[in-house]
N, CA, C and O atoms as a Tripos MOL2 file, in Angstrom:
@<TRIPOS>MOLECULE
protein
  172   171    43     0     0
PROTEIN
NO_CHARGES

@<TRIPOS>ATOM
      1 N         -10.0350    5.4280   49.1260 N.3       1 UNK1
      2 CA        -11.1770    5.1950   50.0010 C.3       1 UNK1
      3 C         -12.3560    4.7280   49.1590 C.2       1 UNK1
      4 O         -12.7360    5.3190   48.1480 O.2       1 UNK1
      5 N         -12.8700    3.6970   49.6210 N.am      2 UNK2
      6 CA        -13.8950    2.9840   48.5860 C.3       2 UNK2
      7 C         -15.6410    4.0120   48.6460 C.2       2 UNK2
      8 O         -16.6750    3.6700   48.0730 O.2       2 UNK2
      9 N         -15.4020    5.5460   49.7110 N.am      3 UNK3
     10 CA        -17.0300    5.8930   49.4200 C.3       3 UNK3
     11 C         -16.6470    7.0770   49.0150 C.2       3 UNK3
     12 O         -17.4420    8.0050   49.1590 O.2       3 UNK3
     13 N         -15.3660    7.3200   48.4230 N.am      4 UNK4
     14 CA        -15.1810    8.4460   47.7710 C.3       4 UNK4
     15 C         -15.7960    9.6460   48.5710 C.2       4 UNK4
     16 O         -16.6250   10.5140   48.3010 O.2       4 UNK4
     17 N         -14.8150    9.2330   49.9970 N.am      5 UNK5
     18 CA        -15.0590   10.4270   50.5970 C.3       5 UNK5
     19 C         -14.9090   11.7520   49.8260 C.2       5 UNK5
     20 O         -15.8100   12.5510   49.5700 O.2       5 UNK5
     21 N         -12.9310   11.8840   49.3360 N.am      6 UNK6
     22 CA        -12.4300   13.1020   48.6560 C.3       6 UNK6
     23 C         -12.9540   13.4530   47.6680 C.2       6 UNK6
     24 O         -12.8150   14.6640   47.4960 O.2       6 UNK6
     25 N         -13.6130   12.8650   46.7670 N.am      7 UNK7
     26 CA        -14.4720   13.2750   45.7460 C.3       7 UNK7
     27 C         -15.8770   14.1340   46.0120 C.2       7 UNK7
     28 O         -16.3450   15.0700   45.3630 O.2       7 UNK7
     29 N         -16.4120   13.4140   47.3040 N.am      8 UNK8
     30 CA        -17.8760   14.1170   47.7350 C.3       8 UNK8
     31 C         -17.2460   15.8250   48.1320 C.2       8 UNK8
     32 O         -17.7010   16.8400   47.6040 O.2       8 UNK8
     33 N         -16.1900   15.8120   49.1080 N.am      9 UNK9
     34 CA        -15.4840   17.2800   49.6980 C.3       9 UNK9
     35 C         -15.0300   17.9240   48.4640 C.2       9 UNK9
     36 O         -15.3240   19.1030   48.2670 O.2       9 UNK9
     37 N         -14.1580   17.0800   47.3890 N.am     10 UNK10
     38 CA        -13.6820   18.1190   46.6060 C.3      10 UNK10
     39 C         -14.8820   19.1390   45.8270 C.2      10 UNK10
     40 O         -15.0130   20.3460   45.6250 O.2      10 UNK10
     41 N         -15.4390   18.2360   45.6120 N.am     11 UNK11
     42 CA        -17.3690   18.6960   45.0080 C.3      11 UNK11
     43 C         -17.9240   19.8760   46.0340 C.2      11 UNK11
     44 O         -18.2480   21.0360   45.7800 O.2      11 UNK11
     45 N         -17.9180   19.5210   46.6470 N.am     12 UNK12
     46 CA        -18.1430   20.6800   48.3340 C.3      12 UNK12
     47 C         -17.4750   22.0680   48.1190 C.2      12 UNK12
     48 O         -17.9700   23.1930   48.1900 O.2      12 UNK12
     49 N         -16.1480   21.6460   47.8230 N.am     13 UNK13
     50 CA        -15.1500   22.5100   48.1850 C.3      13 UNK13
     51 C         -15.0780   23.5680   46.9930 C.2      13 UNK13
     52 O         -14.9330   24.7700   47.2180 O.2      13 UNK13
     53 N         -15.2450   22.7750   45.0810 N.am     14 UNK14
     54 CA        -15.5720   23.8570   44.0070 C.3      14 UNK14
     55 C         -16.9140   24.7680   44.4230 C.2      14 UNK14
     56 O         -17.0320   25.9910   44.3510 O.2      14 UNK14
     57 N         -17.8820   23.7780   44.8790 N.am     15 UNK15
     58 CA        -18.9020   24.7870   44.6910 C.3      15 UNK15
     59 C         -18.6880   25.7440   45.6080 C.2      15 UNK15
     60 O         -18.8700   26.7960   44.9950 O.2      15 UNK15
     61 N         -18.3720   26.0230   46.8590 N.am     16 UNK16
     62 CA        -18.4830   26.8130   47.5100 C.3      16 UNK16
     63 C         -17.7270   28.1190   47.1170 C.2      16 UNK16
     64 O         -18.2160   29.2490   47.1290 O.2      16 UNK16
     65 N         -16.1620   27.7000   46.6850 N.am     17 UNK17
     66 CA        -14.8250   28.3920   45.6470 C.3      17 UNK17
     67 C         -15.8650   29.2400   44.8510 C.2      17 UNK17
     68 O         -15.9650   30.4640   44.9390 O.2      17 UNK17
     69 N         -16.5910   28.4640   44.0970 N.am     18 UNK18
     70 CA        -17.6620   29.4160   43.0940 C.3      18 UNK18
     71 C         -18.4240   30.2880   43.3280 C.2      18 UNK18
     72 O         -18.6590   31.2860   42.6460 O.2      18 UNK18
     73 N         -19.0510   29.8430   44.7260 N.am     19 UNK19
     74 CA        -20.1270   31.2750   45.3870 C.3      19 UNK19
     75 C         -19.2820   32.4560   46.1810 C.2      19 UNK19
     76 O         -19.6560   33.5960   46.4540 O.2      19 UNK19
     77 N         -18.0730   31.8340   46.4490 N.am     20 UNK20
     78 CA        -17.2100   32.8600   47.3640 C.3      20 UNK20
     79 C         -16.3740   33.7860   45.9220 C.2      20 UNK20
     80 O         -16.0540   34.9570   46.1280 O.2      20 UNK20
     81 N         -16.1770   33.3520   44.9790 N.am     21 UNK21
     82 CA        -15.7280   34.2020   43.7960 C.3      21 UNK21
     83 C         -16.9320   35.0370   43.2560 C.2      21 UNK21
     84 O         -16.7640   36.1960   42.8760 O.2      21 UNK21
     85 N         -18.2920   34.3510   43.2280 N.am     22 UNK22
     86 CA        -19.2500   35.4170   42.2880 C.3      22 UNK22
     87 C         -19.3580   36.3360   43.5860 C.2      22 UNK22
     88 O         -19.3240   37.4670   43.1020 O.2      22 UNK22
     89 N         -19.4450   36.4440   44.6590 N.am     23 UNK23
     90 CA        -20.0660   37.2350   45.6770 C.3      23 UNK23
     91 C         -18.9380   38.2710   45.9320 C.2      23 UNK23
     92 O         -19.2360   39.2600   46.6010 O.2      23 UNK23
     93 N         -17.6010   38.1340   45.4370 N.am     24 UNK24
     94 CA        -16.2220   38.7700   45.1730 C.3      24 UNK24
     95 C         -16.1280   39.9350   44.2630 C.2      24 UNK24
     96 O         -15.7610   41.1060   44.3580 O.2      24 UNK24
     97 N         -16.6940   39.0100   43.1670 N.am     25 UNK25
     98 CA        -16.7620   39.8260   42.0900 C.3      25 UNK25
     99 C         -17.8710   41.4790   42.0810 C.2      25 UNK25
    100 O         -17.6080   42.5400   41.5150 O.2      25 UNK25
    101 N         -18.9740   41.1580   42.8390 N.am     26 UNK26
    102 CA        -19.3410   42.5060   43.0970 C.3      26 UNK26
    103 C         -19.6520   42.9020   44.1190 C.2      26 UNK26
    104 O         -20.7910   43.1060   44.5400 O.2      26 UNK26
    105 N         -18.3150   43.1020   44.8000 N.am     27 UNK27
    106 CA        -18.5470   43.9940   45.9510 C.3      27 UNK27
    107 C         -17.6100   45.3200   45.4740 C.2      27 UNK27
    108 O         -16.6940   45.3590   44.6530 O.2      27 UNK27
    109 N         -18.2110   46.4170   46.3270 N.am     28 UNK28
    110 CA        -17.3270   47.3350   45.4260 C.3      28 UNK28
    111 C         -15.6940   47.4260   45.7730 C.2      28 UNK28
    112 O         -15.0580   46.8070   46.6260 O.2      28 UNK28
    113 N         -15.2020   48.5190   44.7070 N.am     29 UNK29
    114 CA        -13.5540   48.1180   45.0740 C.3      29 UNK29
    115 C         -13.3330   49.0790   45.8380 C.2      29 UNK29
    116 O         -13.9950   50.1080   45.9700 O.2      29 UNK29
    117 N         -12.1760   48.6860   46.4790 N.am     30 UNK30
    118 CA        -11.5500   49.6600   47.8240 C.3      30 UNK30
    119 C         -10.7260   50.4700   47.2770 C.2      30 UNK30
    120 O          -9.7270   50.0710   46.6790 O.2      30 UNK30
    121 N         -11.1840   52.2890   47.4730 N.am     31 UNK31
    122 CA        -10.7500   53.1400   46.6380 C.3      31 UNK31
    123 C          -9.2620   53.9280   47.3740 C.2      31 UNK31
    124 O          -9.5140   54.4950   48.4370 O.2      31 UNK31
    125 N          -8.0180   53.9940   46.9830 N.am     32 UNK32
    126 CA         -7.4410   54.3860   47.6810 C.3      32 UNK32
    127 C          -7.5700   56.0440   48.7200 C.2      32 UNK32
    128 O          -8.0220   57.0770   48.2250 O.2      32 UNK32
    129 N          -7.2430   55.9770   49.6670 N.am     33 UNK33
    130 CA         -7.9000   57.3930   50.4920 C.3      33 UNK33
    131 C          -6.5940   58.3000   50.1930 C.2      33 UNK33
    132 O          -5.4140   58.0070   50.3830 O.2      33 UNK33
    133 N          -7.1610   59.4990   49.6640 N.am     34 UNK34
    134 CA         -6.7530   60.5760   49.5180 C.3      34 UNK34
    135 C          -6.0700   61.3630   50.8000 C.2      34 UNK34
    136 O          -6.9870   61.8520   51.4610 O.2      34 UNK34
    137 N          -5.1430   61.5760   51.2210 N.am     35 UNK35
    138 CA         -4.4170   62.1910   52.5890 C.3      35 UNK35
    139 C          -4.6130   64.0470   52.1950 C.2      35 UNK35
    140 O          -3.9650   64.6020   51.3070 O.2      35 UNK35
    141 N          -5.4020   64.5880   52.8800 N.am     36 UNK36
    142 CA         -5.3530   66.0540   52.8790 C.3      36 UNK36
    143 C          -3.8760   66.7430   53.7980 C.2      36 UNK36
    144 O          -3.5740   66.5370   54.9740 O.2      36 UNK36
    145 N          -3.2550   67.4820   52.9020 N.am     37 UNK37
    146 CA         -2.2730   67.5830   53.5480 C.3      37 UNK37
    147 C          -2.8350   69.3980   53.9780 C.2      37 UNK37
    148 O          -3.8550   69.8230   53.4360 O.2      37 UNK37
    149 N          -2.1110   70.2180   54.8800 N.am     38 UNK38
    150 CA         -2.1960   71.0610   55.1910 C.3      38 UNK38
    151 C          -1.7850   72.3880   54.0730 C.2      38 UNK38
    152 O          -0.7680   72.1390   53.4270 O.2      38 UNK38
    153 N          -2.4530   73.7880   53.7570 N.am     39 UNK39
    154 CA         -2.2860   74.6580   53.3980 C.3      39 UNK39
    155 C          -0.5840   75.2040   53.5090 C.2      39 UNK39
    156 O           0.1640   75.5670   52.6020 O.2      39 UNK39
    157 N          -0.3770   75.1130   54.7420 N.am     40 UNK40
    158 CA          0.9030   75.5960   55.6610 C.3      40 UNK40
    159 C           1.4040   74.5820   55.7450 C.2      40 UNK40
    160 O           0.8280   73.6650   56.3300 O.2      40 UNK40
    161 N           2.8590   74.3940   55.0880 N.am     41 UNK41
    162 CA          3.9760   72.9930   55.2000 C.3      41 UNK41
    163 C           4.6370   72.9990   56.4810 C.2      41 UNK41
    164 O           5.0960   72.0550   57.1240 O.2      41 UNK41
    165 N           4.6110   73.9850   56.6860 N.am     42 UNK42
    166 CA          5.3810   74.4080   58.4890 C.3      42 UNK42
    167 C           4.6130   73.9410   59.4120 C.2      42 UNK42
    168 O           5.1690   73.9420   60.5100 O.2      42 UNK42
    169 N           3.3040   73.4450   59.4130 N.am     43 UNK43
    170 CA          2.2920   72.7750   60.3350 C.3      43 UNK43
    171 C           2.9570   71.5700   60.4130 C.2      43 UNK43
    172 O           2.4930   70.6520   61.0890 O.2      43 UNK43
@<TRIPOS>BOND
     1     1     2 1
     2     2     3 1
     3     3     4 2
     4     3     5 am
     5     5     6 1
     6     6     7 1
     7     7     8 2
     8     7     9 am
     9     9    10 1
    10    10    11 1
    11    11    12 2
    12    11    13 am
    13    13    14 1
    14    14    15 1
    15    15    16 2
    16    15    17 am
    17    17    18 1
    18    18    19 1
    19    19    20 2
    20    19    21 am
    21    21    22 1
    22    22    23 1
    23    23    24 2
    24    23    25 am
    25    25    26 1
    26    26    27 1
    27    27    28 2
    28    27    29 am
    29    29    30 1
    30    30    31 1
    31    31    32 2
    32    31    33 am
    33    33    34 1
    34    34    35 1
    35    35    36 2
    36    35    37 am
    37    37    38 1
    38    38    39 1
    39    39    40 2
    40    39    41 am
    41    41    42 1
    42    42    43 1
    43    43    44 2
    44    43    45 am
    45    45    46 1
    46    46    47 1
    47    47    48 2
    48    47    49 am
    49    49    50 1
    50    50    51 1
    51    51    52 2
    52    51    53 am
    53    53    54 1
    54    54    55 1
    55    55    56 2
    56    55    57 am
    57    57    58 1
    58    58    59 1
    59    59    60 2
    60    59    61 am
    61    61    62 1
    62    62    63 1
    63    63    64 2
    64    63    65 am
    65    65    66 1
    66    66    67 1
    67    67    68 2
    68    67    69 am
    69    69    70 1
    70    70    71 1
    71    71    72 2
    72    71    73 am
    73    73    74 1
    74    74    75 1
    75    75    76 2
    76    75    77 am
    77    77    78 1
    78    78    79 1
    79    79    80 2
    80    79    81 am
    81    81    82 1
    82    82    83 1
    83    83    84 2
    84    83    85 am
    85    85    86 1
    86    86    87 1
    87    87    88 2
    88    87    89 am
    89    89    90 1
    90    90    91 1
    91    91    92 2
    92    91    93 am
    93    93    94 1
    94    94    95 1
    95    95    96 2
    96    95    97 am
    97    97    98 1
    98    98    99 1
    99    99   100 2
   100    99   101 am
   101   101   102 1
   102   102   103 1
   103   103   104 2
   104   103   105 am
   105   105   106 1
   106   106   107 1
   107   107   108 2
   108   107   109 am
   109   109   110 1
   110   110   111 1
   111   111   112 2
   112   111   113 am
   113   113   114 1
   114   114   115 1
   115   115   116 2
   116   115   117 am
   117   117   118 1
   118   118   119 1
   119   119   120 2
   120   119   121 am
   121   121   122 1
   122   122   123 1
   123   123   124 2
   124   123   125 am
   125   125   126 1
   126   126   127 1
   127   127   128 2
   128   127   129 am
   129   129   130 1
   130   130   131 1
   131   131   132 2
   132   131   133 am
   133   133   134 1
   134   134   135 1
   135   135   136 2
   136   135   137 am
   137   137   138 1
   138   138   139 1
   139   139   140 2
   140   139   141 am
   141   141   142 1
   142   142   143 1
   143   143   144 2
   144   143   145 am
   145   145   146 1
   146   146   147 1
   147   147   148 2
   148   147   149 am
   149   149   150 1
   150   150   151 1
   151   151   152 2
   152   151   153 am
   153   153   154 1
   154   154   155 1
   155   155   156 2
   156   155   157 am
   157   157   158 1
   158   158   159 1
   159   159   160 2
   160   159   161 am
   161   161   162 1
   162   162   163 1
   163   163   164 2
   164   163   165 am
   165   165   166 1
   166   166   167 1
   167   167   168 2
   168   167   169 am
   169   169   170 1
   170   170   171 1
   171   171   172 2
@<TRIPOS>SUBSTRUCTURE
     1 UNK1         2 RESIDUE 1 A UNK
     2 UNK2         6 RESIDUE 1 A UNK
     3 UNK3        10 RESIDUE 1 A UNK
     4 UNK4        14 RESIDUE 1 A UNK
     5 UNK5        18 RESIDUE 1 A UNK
     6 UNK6        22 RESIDUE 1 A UNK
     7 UNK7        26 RESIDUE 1 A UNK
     8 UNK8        30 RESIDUE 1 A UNK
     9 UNK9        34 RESIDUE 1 A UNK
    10 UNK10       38 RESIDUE 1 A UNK
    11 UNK11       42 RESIDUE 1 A UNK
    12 UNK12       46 RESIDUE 1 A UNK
    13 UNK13       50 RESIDUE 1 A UNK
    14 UNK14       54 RESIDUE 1 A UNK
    15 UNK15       58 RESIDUE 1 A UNK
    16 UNK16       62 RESIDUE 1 A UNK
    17 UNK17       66 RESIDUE 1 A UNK
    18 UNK18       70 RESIDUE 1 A UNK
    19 UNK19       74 RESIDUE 1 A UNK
    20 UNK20       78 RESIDUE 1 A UNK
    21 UNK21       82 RESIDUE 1 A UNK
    22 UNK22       86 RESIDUE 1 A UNK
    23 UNK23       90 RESIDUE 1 A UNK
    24 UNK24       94 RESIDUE 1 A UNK
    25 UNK25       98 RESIDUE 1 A UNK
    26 UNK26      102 RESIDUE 1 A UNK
    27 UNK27      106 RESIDUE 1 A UNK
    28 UNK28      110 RESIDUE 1 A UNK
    29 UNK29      114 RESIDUE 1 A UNK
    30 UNK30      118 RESIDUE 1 A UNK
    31 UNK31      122 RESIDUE 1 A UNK
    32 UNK32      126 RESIDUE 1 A UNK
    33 UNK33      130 RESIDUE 1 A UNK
    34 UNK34      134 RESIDUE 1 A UNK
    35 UNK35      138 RESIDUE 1 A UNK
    36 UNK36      142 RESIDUE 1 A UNK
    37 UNK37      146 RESIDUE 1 A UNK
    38 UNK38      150 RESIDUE 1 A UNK
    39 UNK39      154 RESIDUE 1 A UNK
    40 UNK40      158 RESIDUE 1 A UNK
    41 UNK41      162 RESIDUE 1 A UNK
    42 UNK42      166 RESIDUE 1 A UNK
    43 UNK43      170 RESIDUE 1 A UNK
C-alpha cells in the first residue's frame, strides 16, 4: 500500500502493547485463597 497504512497501525499497535504491559506490570498479584477447612472432618 503506497500510504503505509500497516506501518502507521503497526506503530499504533507497539505503542499501545507498551502501555498495556507497563500498567501490567504493577498491578498487584493475585494471591492464591487459602480454603479454611473445618475443625471436625465429619462436618
Amino acid at each position: 500500500m503506497a500510504d503505509n497504512f500497516l506501518e502507521k497501525h503497526r506503530e499504533e499497535y507497539e505503542l499501545r502493547k507498551a502501555a498495556y504491559l507497563r500498567k501490567k506490570k504493577h498491578l498487584p498479584k493475585m494471591k492464591a485463597r487459602q480454603i479454611e477447612r473445618p475443625d471436625d472432618e465429619a462436618l
